[in-house]
Coordinates of C-alpha atoms in Angstrom, one line a residue:
X270 CA -44.6 -14.7 -16.8
X271 CA -48.0 -14.4 -18.7
X272 CA -50.2 -15.6 -16.2
X273 CA -48.1 -13.7 -13.4
X274 CA -49.1 -10.7 -15.3
X275 CA -52.9 -11.4 -15.5
X276 CA -53.2 -11.9 -12.2
X277 CA -51.3 -8.7 -11.3
X278 CA -54.2 -6.8 -13.3
X279 CA -56.8 -8.9 -11.6
X280 CA -55.3 -8.2 -8.2
X281 CA -55.4 -4.6 -8.9
X282 CA -59.2 -4.9 -10.0
X283 CA -59.5 -6.8 -6.8
X284 CA -58.0 -4.1 -4.4
X285 CA -60.2 -1.4 -6.5
X286 CA -63.5 -3.3 -5.3
X287 CA -62.3 -3.8 -1.8
X288 CA -61.3 0.1 -1.5
X289 CA -64.3 1.6 -3.3
X290 CA -66.6 -0.7 -1.0
X291 CA -65.8 1.8 1.8
X292 CA -67.4 4.8 -0.2
X293 CA -70.4 2.5 -1.3
X294 CA -71.0 1.3 2.4
X295 CA -71.3 5.1 3.2
X296 CA -73.8 5.6 0.8
X297 CA -75.9 2.5 1.8
X298 CA -76.0 4.0 5.6
X299 CA -77.8 6.8 4.3
X300 CA -81.0 4.3 3.4
X301 CA -81.3 2.2 6.3
X302 CA -79.9 0.6 9.4
X303 CA -76.5 -1.2 9.7
X304 CA -78.3 -4.7 10.7
X305 CA -80.5 -4.2 7.7
X306 CA -77.5 -3.8 5.4
X307 CA -75.5 -6.5 7.0
X308 CA -77.9 -9.3 6.3
X309 CA -78.6 -8.3 2.7
X310 CA -74.9 -7.7 2.2
X311 CA -74.3 -11.4 3.1
X312 CA -77.2 -12.7 1.1
X313 CA -76.3 -11.3 -1.9
X314 CA -72.7 -12.2 -1.6
X315 CA -73.7 -15.6 -1.0
X316 CA -75.7 -16.0 -4.1
X317 CA -72.7 -14.4 -6.0
X318 CA -70.3 -16.6 -4.3
X319 CA -72.5 -20.2 -5.2
X320 CA -71.8 -19.7 -9.1
X321 CA -68.0 -19.2 -8.5
X322 CA -67.7 -22.0 -6.6
X323 CA -69.4 -24.1 -8.9
X324 CA -67.5 -22.7 -12.1
X325 CA -64.0 -23.1 -10.5
X326 CA -64.9 -26.4 -9.3
X327 CA -64.1 -25.5 -5.4
X328 CA -64.1 -28.5 -3.2
X329 CA -66.3 -27.8 -0.3
X330 CA -66.1 -30.9 2.0
X331 CA -65.2 -29.9 5.5
X332 CA -64.8 -32.0 8.8
X333 CA -66.0 -31.1 12.5
X334 CA -62.7 -29.2 13.5
X335 CA -63.2 -27.0 10.1
X336 CA -66.7 -26.3 10.9
X337 CA -65.8 -25.1 14.5
X338 CA -63.3 -22.6 13.4
X339 CA -65.4 -21.6 10.3
X340 CA -68.5 -21.2 12.9
X341 CA -66.3 -18.9 14.8
X342 CA -65.0 -16.9 12.2
X343 CA -68.7 -16.3 11.1
X344 CA -69.5 -14.8 14.3
X345 CA -66.4 -12.5 14.1
X346 CA -67.6 -11.6 10.6
X347 CA -71.1 -10.5 11.7
X348 CA -69.9 -8.6 14.5
X349 CA -67.3 -6.8 12.3
X350 CA -70.2 -6.2 9.8
X351 CA -72.3 -4.4 12.2
X352 CA -69.6 -2.4 13.5
X353 CA -68.1 -1.3 10.1
X354 CA -71.6 -0.3 9.0
X355 CA -72.3 1.8 12.3
X356 CA -68.8 3.3 12.4
X357 CA -69.0 4.4 8.8
X358 CA -72.5 5.8 9.3
X359 CA -70.6 8.1 12.0
X360 CA -67.5 8.8 10.4
X361 CA -65.8 9.5 7.0
X362 CA -65.5 6.5 4.6
X363 CA -61.9 7.3 3.6
X364 CA -60.4 7.7 6.8
X365 CA -62.0 4.4 8.0
X366 CA -60.7 2.5 5.0
X367 CA -57.1 3.8 5.7
X368 CA -57.8 2.9 9.5
X369 CA -58.8 -0.4 9.6
X370 CA -56.9 -1.7 6.6
X371 CA -53.8 -0.4 8.0
X372 CA -54.2 -1.3 11.8
X373 CA -55.5 -4.6 11.0
X374 CA -51.8 -6.2 9.9
X375 CA -50.4 -4.6 13.0
X376 CA -53.3 -6.4 15.4
X377 CA -52.6 -9.7 13.4
X378 CA -48.7 -9.2 14.0
X379 CA -49.2 -8.4 17.8
X380 CA -51.9 -10.9 18.5
X381 CA -49.8 -13.6 17.0
X382 CA -46.5 -12.5 19.1
X383 CA -48.7 -12.6 22.4
X384 CA -50.3 -15.8 21.6
X385 CA -46.7 -17.6 20.8
X386 CA -45.5 -15.9 24.1
X387 CA -48.3 -17.5 26.4
X388 CA -47.7 -20.6 24.6
X389 CA -44.1 -20.8 26.0
X390 CA -42.9 -20.3 22.5
X391 CA -41.8 -16.5 22.2
X392 CA -41.3 -14.9 18.6
X393 CA -38.1 -13.1 18.2
X394 CA -38.8 -9.9 16.3
X395 CA -36.7 -8.7 13.4
X396 CA -35.2 -5.3 13.1
X397 CA -37.9 -4.5 10.3
X398 CA -40.6 -5.6 12.5
X399 CA -39.6 -3.7 15.4
X400 CA -39.5 -0.8 13.1
X401 CA -42.6 -1.2 11.5
X402 CA -44.5 -1.8 14.7
X403 CA -42.8 1.5 16.1
X404 CA -43.9 3.4 12.9
X405 CA -47.5 1.6 13.1
X406 CA -47.8 3.3 16.4
X407 CA -46.9 6.5 15.0
X408 CA -49.4 6.2 12.5
X409 CA -52.2 5.1 14.9
X410 CA -51.2 8.4 16.6
X411 CA -51.9 10.4 13.6
X412 CA -54.9 8.8 12.1
X413 CA -57.0 8.5 15.5
X414 CA -55.6 12.1 16.2
X415 CA -54.2 11.3 19.9
X416 CA -54.0 14.9 20.5
X417 CA -57.7 16.0 20.3
X418 CA -59.7 13.6 23.0
X419 CA -63.2 14.9 21.6
X420 CA -61.8 13.2 18.0
X421 CA -60.2 10.1 19.9
X422 CA -63.0 8.9 21.6
X423 CA -65.5 9.6 18.7
X424 CA -67.9 6.9 17.8
X425 CA -66.2 6.5 14.5
X426 CA -62.7 6.1 16.0
X427 CA -64.0 3.5 18.4
X428 CA -65.9 1.5 15.8
X429 CA -63.0 1.5 13.3
X430 CA -60.5 0.2 15.9
X431 CA -62.8 -2.4 17.1
X432 CA -63.1 -3.3 13.3
X433 CA -59.5 -3.9 12.8
X434 CA -59.0 -6.0 15.9
X435 CA -62.3 -8.1 15.0
X436 CA -60.7 -8.7 11.4
X437 CA -57.4 -9.6 12.8
X438 CA -58.9 -12.2 15.2
X439 CA -61.0 -13.3 12.3
X440 CA -57.8 -13.8 10.3
X441 CA -56.0 -15.6 12.7
X442 CA -59.1 -18.1 13.1
X443 CA -58.9 -18.4 9.6
X444 CA -55.5 -19.5 9.3
X445 CA -56.5 -22.7 11.6
X446 CA -58.8 -23.9 8.5
X447 CA -57.2 -26.4 6.3
X448 CA -59.8 -26.2 3.2
X449 CA -59.5 -24.1 -0.3
X450 CA -59.5 -20.5 0.4
X451 CA -62.6 -19.7 -1.5
X452 CA -64.4 -22.1 0.2
X453 CA -63.7 -20.8 3.6
X454 CA -64.8 -17.6 2.2
X455 CA -67.9 -19.3 1.1
X456 CA -68.8 -21.0 4.5
X457 CA -68.0 -17.9 6.2
X458 CA -70.7 -16.2 4.0
X459 CA -73.3 -18.9 4.4
X460 CA -72.8 -19.2 8.0
X461 CA -72.9 -15.4 8.1
X462 CA -76.4 -15.1 6.4
X463 CA -77.7 -17.8 8.8
X464 CA -76.3 -16.0 12.0
X465 CA -78.0 -12.6 10.7
X466 CA -81.1 -14.1 9.6
X467 CA -82.9 -13.7 13.4
X468 CA -83.0 -10.1 12.1
X469 CA -85.9 -10.5 10.3
X470 CA -87.9 -11.1 13.6
X471 CA -86.9 -7.7 15.3
X472 CA -86.4 -5.3 11.9
X473 CA -89.7 -4.5 10.4
X474 CA -87.8 -2.7 7.6
X475 CA -86.0 -5.7 6.2
X476 CA -88.1 -5.6 2.8
X477 CA -87.7 -1.9 2.5
X478 CA -84.8 -2.2 0.1
X479 CA -86.6 -3.6 -2.6
X480 CA -88.3 0.0 -2.9
X481 CA -85.2 1.9 -2.9
X482 CA -83.6 3.6 -6.1
X483 CA -81.2 2.2 -8.5
X484 CA -78.2 4.4 -6.7
X485 CA -78.7 1.9 -3.8
X486 CA -78.8 -1.3 -5.5
X487 CA -75.6 -0.3 -7.6
X488 CA -73.7 0.4 -4.0
X489 CA -75.0 -2.8 -2.7
X490 CA -73.8 -4.7 -5.5
X491 CA -70.1 -2.9 -5.2
X492 CA -70.3 -3.9 -1.6
X493 CA -71.7 -7.4 -1.7
X494 CA -71.0 -8.9 -5.0
X495 CA -67.7 -6.9 -6.4
X496 CA -65.8 -6.6 -2.9
X497 CA -67.0 -9.6 -0.8
X498 CA -67.4 -12.5 -3.5
X499 CA -65.7 -11.6 -6.7
X500 CA -62.9 -9.4 -5.0
X501 CA -62.0 -11.6 -2.3
X502 CA -62.1 -14.7 -4.8
X503 CA -59.7 -13.3 -7.0
X504 CA -57.2 -12.1 -4.2
X505 CA -57.5 -16.1 -3.0
X506 CA -56.7 -17.2 -6.4
X507 CA -54.0 -14.6 -6.9
X508 CA -52.3 -15.8 -3.4
X509 CA -52.4 -19.5 -4.9
X510 CA -50.8 -18.5 -8.2
X511 CA -48.0 -15.7 -7.4
X512 CA -47.8 -16.4 -3.6
X513 CA -48.9 -15.1 -0.6
X514 CA -45.9 -12.2 -0.4
X515 CA -46.6 -10.9 -3.8
X516 CA -50.4 -10.9 -3.6
X517 CA -50.5 -9.4 0.1
X518 CA -48.5 -6.5 -1.3
X519 CA -51.3 -5.2 -3.4
X520 CA -53.2 -4.7 -0.2
X521 CA -51.1 -1.7 0.2
X522 CA -53.4 0.0 -2.5
X523 CA -56.9 -0.3 -0.4
X524 CA -56.5 2.7 1.7
X525 CA -55.3 4.9 -1.5
X526 CA -58.3 3.7 -3.3
X527 CA -60.8 4.1 -0.3
X528 CA -59.6 8.0 -0.1
X529 CA -59.8 8.2 -4.0
X530 CA -63.2 6.8 -4.5
X531 CA -64.5 8.5 -1.0
X532 CA -63.7 11.8 -2.9
X533 CA -65.3 10.9 -6.0
X534 CA -68.5 9.3 -4.7
X535 CA -68.9 11.4 -1.4
X536 CA -66.7 14.8 -1.9
X537 CA -64.7 13.8 1.1
X538 CA -61.3 15.6 1.5
X539 CA -58.8 13.8 3.6
X540 CA -57.1 15.7 6.3
X541 CA -53.2 16.0 6.4
X542 CA -53.2 13.7 9.5
X543 CA -54.8 11.1 7.8
X544 CA -52.6 11.2 4.8
X545 CA -49.7 11.4 6.7
X546 CA -50.6 8.6 9.2
X547 CA -51.9 6.4 6.3
X548 CA -48.4 6.8 4.5
X549 CA -46.5 5.9 7.6
X550 CA -48.8 2.9 8.2
X551 CA -48.6 1.5 4.4
X552 CA -44.8 1.6 5.2
X553 CA -45.0 0.2 8.6
X554 CA -47.2 -2.8 6.7
X555 CA -44.5 -3.4 4.2
X556 CA -41.9 -3.4 7.1
X557 CA -43.7 -6.1 8.9
X558 CA -45.5 -8.2 6.6
X559 CA -43.7 -8.0 2.8
X560 CA -40.2 -7.2 3.7
X561 CA -39.1 -10.1 5.5
X562 CA -40.9 -12.1 2.7
X563 CA -38.7 -10.7 0.2
X564 CA -35.6 -11.2 2.2
X565 CA -36.4 -14.7 2.6
X566 CA -36.6 -15.5 -1.0

């Protein structure tokens, strides 16, 4: 019971790191371009991950099959990061945090369903899953503001939806890797650094970050160290200690924290549609990913 309480507290802290990374990333885009931020985010996340792997004694041996999937996941991770920073540069951080984190689980479920169907092993939907997907579509209508074409096809909306789809693909790829979850995060970060390093040959402003003020470095620390390295590691440890269903339920805090931190850091006031859509989407995620786990226990 004591261990579960400790990890419950740690998971709340991890979700605060994840949620606050949206507002922090918006600040970073005011200093430099998306490709520059992408590389340095991966680089400092890797520097923070190495001590964690050593201290926690995480086994990092991999075979050729795992290497193949980790490389594909790293490509998806690089694409996600570029689209993430471009989207957040054009759009509101709070709305992006709600849109991406709530649409991703819906995309994961839909992709899994269609993969099973193509393999000739269709998955039967439970009643709660059908209701969850229906609510997810309704939430998407609210969050994307489908009644306003100028908003619907805005750059931020397009990039945020692509981010959610990309992260869903990355999630499914990672499910095929049979090594320690923290090792997965370590290798994806390492390969992402290598894949994004050619930016140095095309972007003359790569070293400009060392002349930026302390505000930039604090925000970069939140995004790279607290969110990517520490927050993700805490989440994976929580999965191992208290179970995937319980640990996943804490992710429902991320959209709320993204809205709160965006208000205090950026002064963003969420629209009514974002609040309504976010609330519906959170309930939809519960029905799709968590309610069935509770029923099966």
